[in-house]
Tab-separated table of N, CA and C in Angstrom:
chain	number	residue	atom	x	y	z
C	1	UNK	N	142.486	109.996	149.268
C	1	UNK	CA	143.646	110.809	149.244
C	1	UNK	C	143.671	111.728	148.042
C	2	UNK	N	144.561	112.388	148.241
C	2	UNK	CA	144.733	113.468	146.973
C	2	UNK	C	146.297	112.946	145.819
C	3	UNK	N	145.837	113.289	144.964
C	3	UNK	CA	147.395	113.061	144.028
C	3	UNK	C	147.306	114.685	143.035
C	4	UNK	N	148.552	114.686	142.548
C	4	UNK	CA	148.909	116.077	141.957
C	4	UNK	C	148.679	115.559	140.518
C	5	UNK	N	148.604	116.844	139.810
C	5	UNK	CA	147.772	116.640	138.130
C	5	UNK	C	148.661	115.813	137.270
C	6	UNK	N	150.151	115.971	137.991
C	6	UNK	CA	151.132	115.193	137.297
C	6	UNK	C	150.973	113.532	137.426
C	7	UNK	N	150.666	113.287	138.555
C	7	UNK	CA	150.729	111.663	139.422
C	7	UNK	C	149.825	111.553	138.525
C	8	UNK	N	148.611	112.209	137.893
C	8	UNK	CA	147.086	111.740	137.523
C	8	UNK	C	147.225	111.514	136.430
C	9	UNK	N	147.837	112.409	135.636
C	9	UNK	CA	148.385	112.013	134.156
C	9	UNK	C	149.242	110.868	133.802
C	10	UNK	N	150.102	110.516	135.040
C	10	UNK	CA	151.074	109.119	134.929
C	10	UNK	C	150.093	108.307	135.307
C	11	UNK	N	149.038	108.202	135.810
C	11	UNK	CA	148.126	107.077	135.959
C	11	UNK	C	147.466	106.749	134.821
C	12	UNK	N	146.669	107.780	134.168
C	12	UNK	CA	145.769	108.086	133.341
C	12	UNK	C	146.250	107.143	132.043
C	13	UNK	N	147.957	107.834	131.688
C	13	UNK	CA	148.612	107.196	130.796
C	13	UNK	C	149.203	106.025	130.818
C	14	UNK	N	149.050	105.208	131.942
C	14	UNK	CA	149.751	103.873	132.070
C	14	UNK	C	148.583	103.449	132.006
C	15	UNK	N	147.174	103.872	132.567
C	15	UNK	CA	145.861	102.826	132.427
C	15	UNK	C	145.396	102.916	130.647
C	16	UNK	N	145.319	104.059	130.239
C	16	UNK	CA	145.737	104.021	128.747
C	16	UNK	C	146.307	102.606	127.997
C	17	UNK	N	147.310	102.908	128.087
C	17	UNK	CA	148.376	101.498	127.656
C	17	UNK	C	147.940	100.113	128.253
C	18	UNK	N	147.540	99.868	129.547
C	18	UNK	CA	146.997	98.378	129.963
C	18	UNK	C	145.794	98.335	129.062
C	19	UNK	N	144.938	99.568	128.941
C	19	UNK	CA	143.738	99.055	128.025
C	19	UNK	C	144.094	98.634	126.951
C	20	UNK	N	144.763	99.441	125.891
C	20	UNK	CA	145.076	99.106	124.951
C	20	UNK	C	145.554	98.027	124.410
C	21	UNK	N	146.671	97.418	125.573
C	21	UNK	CA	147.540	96.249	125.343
C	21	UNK	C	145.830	94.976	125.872
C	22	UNK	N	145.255	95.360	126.565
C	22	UNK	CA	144.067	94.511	126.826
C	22	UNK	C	143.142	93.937	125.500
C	23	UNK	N	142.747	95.435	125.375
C	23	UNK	CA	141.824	95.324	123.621
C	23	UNK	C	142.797	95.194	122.225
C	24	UNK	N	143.925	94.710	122.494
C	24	UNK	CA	144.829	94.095	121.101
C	24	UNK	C	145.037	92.681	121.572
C	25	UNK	N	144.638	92.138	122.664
C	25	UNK	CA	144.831	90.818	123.057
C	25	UNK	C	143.553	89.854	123.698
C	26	UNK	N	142.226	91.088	123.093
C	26	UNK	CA	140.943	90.439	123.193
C	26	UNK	C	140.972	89.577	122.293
C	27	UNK	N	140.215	88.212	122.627
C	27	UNK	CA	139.913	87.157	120.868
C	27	UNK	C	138.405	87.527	121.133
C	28	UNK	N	137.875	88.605	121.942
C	28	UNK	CA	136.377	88.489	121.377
C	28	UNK	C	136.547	89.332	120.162
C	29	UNK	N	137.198	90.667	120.686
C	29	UNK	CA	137.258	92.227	119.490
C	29	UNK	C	137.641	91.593	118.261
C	30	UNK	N	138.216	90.613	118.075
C	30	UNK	CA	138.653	89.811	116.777
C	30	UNK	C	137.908	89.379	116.213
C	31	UNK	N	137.316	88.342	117.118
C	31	UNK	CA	135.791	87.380	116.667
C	31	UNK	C	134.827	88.225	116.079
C	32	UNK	N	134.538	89.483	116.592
C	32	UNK	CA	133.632	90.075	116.288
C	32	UNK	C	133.657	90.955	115.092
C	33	UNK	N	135.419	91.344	114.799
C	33	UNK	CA	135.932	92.010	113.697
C	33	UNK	C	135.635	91.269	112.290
C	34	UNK	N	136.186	90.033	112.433
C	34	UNK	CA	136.212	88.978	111.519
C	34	UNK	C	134.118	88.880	110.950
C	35	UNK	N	133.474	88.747	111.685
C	35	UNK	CA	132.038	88.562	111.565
C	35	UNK	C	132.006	89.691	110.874
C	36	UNK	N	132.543	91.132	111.188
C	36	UNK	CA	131.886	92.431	110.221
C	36	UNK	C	132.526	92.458	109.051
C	37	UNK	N	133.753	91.551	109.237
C	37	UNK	CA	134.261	91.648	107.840
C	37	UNK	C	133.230	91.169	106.381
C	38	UNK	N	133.184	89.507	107.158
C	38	UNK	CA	132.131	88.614	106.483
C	38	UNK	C	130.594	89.246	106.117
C	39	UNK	N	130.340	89.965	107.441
C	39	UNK	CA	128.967	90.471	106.715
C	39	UNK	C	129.126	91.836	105.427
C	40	UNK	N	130.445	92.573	105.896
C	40	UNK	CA	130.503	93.463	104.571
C	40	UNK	C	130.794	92.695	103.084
C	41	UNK	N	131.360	92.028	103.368
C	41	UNK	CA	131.553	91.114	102.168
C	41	UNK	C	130.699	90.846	101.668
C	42	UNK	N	129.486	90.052	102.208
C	42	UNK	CA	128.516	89.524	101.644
C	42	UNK	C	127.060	90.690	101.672
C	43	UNK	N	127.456	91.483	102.436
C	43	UNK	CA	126.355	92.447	101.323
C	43	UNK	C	127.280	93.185	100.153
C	44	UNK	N	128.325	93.539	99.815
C	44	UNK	CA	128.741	93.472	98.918
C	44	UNK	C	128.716	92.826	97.573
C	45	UNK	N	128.516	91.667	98.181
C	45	UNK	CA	128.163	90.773	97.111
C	45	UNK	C	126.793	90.634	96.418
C	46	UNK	N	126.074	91.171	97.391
C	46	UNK	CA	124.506	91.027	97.538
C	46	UNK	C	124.577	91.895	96.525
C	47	UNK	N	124.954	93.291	96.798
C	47	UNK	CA	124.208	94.381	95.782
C	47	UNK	C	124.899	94.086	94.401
C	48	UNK	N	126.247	93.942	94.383
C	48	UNK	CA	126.476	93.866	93.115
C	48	UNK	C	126.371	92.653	92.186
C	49	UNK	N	125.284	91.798	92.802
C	49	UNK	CA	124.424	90.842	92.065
C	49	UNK	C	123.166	91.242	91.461
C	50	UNK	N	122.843	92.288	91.759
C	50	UNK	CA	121.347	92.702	91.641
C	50	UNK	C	121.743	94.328	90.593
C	51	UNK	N	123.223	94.516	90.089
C	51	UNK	CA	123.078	95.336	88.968
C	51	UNK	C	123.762	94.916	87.753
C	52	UNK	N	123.894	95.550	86.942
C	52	UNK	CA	123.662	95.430	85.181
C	52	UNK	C	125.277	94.854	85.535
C	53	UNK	N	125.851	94.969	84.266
C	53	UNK	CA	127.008	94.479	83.867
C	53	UNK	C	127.671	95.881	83.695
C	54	UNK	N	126.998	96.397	83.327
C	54	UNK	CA	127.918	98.184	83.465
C	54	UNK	C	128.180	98.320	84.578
C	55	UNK	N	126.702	98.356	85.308
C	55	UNK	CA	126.503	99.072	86.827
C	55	UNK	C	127.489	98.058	87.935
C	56	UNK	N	127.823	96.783	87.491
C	56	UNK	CA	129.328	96.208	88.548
C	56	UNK	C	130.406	96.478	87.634
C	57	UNK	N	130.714	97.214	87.113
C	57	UNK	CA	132.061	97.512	86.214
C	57	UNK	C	132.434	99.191	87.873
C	58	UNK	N	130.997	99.658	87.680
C	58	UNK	CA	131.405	100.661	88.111
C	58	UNK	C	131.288	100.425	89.838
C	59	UNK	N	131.064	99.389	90.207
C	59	UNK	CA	130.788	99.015	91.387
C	59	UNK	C	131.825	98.546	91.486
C	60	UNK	N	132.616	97.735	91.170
C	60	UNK	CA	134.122	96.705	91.128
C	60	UNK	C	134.931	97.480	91.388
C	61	UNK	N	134.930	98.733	90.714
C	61	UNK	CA	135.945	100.168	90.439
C	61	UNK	C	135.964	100.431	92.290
C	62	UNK	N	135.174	100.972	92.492
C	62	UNK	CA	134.499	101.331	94.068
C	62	UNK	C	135.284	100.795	95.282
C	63	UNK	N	134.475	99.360	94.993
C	63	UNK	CA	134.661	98.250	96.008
C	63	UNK	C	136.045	98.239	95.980
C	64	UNK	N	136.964	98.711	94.835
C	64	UNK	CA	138.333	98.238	94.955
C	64	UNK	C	139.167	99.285	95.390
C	65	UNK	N	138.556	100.754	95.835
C	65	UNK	CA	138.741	101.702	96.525
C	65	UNK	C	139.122	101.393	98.422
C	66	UNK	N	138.231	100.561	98.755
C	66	UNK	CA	137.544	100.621	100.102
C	66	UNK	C	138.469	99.707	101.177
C	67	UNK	N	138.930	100.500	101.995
C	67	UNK	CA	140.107	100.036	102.598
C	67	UNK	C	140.126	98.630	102.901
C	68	UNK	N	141.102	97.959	103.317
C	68	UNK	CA	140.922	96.420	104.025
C	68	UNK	C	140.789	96.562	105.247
C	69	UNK	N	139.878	96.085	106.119
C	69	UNK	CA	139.878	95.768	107.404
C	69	UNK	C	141.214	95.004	107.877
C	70	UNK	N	141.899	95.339	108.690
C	70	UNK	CA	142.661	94.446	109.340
C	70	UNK	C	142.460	93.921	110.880
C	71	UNK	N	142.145	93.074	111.229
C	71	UNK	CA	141.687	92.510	112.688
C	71	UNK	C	142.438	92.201	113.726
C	72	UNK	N	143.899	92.333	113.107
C	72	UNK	CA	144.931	92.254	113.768
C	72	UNK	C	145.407	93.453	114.817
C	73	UNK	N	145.090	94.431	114.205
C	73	UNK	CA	145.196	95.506	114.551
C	73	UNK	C	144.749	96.095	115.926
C	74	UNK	N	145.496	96.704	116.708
C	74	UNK	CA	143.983	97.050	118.209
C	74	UNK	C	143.016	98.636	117.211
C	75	UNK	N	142.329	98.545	118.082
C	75	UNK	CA	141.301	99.344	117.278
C	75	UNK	C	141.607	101.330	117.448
C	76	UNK	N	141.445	101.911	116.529
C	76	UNK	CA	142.011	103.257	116.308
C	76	UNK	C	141.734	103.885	117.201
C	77	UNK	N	142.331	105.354	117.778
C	77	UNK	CA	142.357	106.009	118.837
C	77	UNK	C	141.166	106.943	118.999
């Protein structure tokens, strides 16, 4: 059948929203959020084990720039 550009856009935008409300109520997208957290962390940790005591003064500075992940969150548009 045929639908008008309007009907298509009210579809478009309600399947929109089921996804969304879908991928904020995944526990995989979480599971998997949480794991990238942990691995940024720990290469984080990695490198700024392997420089001077200056060179993590200025790394600490940085790292304390760098947004927080939140996992709670559904994921950006």
């Amino acid at each position: 059948g045929e639908i008008t550009r309007e009907e298509a856009a009210l579809q478009l935008k309600d399947l929109a929203l089921r996804v969304r409300e879908a991928l904020k109520n995944n526990d995989a997208r979480t599971i998997a959020c949480e794991a990238m957290k942990e691995c940024r962390r720990i290469l984080f940790e990695n490198i700024r084990s392997a420089l001077t005591a200056e060179q993590q003064v200025l790394w600490d500075a940085w790292v304390a720039t760098q947004p927080v992940i939140d996992c709670t969150r559904p994921p950006a548009r």
